[in-house]
Short mmCIF file of C-alpha atoms in Angstrom, two decimals:
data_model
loop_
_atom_site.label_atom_id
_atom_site.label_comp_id
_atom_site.label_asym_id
_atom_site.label_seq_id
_atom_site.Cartn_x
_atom_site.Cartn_y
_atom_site.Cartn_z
CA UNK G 1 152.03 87.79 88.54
CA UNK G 2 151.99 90.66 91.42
CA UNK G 3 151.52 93.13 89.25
CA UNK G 4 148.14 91.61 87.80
CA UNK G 5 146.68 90.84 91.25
CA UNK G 6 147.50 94.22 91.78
CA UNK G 7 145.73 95.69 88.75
CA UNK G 8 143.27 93.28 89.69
CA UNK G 9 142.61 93.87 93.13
CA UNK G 10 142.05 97.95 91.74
CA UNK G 11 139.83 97.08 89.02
CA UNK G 12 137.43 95.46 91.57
CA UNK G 13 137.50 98.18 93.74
CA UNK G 14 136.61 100.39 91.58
CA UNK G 15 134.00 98.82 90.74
CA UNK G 16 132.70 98.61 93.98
CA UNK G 17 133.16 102.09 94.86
CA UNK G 18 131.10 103.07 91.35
CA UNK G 19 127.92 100.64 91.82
CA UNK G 20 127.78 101.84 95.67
CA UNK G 21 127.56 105.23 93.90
CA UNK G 22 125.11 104.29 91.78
CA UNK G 23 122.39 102.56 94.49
CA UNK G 24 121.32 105.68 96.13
CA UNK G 25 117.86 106.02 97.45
CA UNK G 26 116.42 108.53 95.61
CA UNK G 27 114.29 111.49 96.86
CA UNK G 28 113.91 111.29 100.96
CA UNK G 29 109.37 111.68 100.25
CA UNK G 30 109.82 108.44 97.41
CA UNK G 31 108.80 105.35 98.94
CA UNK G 32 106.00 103.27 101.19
CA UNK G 33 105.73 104.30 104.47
CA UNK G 34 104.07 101.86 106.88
CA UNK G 35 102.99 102.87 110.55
CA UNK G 36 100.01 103.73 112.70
CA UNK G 37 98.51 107.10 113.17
CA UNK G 38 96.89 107.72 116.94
CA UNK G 39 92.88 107.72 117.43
CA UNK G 40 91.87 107.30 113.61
CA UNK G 41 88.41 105.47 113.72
CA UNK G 42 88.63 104.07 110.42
CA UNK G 43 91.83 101.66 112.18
CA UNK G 44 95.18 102.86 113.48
CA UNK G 45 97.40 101.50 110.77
CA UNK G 46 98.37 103.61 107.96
CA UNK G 47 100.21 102.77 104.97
CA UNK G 48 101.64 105.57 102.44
CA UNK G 49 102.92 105.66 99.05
CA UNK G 50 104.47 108.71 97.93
CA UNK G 51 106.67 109.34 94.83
CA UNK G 52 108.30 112.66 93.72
CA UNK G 53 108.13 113.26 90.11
CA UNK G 54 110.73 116.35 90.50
CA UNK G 55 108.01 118.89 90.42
CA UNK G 56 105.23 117.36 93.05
CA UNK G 57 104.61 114.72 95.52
CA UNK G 58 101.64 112.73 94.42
CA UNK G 59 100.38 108.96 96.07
CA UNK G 60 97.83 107.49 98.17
CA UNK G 61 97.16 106.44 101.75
CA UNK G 62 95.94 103.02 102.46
CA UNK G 63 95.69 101.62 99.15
CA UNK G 64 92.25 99.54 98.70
CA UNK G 65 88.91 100.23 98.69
CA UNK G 66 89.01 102.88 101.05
CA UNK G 67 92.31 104.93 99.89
CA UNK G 68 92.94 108.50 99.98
CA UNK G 69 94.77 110.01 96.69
CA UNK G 70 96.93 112.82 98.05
CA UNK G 71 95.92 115.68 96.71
CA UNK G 72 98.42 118.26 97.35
CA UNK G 73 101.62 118.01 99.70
CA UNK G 74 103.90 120.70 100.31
CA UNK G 75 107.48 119.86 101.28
CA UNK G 76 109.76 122.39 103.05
CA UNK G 77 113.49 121.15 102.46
CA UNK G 78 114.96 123.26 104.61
CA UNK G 79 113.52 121.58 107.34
CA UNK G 80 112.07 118.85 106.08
CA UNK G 81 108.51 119.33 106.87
CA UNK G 82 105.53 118.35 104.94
CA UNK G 83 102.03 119.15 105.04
CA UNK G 84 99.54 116.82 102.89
CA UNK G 85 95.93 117.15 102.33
CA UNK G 86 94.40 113.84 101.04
CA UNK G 87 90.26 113.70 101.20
CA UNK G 88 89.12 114.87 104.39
CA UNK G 89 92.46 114.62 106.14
CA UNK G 90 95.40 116.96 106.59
CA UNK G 91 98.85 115.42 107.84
CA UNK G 92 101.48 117.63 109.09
CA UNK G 93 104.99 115.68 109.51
CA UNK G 94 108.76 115.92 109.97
CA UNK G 95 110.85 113.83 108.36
CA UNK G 96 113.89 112.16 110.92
CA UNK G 97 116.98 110.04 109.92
CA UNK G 98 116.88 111.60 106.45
CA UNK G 99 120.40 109.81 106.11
CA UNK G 100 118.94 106.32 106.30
CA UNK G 101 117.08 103.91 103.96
CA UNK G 102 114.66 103.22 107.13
CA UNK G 103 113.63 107.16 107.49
CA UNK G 104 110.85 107.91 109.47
CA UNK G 105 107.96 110.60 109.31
CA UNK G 106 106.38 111.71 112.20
CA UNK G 107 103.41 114.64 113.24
CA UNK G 108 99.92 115.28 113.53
CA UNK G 109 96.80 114.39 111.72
CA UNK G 110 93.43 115.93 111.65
CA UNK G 111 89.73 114.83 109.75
CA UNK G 112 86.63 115.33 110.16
CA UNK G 113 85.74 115.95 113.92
CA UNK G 114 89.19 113.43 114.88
CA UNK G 115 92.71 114.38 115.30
CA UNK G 116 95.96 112.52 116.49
CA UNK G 117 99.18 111.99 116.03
CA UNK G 118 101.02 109.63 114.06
CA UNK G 119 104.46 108.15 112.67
CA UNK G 120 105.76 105.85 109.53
CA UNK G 121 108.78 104.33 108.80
CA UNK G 122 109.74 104.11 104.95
CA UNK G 123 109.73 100.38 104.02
#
């Protein structure tokens, strides 16, 4: 009877240990990011959906009526910096706490005649 618990007990383990494998997050850029960025006129909240398709980061900011497709972003991974150009507006950021789920980006944003800074935590 000990020796099934036993082979038991490792079975389940191992299992455990394999679907923990298996639930990672994915690229650190994948996700919605939801946060404010500093001084926009159009309103300070910003909301971000980026995916990586393993060749380019493509999404939108703000969703809605008054989105802005990303239209290129450049991501230096051995610092993990990005810049992104999306309509009028270029976004230069830093990505922090690359280890967890809740990573943040944080840096600077510039349009038009307006500029400011601005941070998002991935949701």
């Amino acid at each position: 009877m000990r020796f099934i618990f036993k082979k038991m007990a490792i079975a389940a383990l191992t299992l455990g240990l394999v679907s923990g494998v298996s639930a990672q997050e994915g690229h650190p850029v994948k996700g919605s990011w939801i946060g404010e960025w500093e001084g926009n006129p159009n309103g300070e909240s910003i909301l971000m959906v980026m995916d990586w398709d393993g060749d380019k980061i493509t999404g939108v900011i703000n969703p809605g009526t008054d989105d802005l497709k990303i239209d290129s972003a450049t991501l230096n991974a051995d610092d993990w910096t990005i810049h992104i150009e999306a309509g009028d507006y270029e976004l230069d950021g830093k990505f922090e706490r690359l280890e967890l789920p809740n990573r943040s980006l944080t840096g600077t944003w510039k349009g038009d005649n307006d500029s400011g800074s601005f941070e998002v935590v991935r949701q």
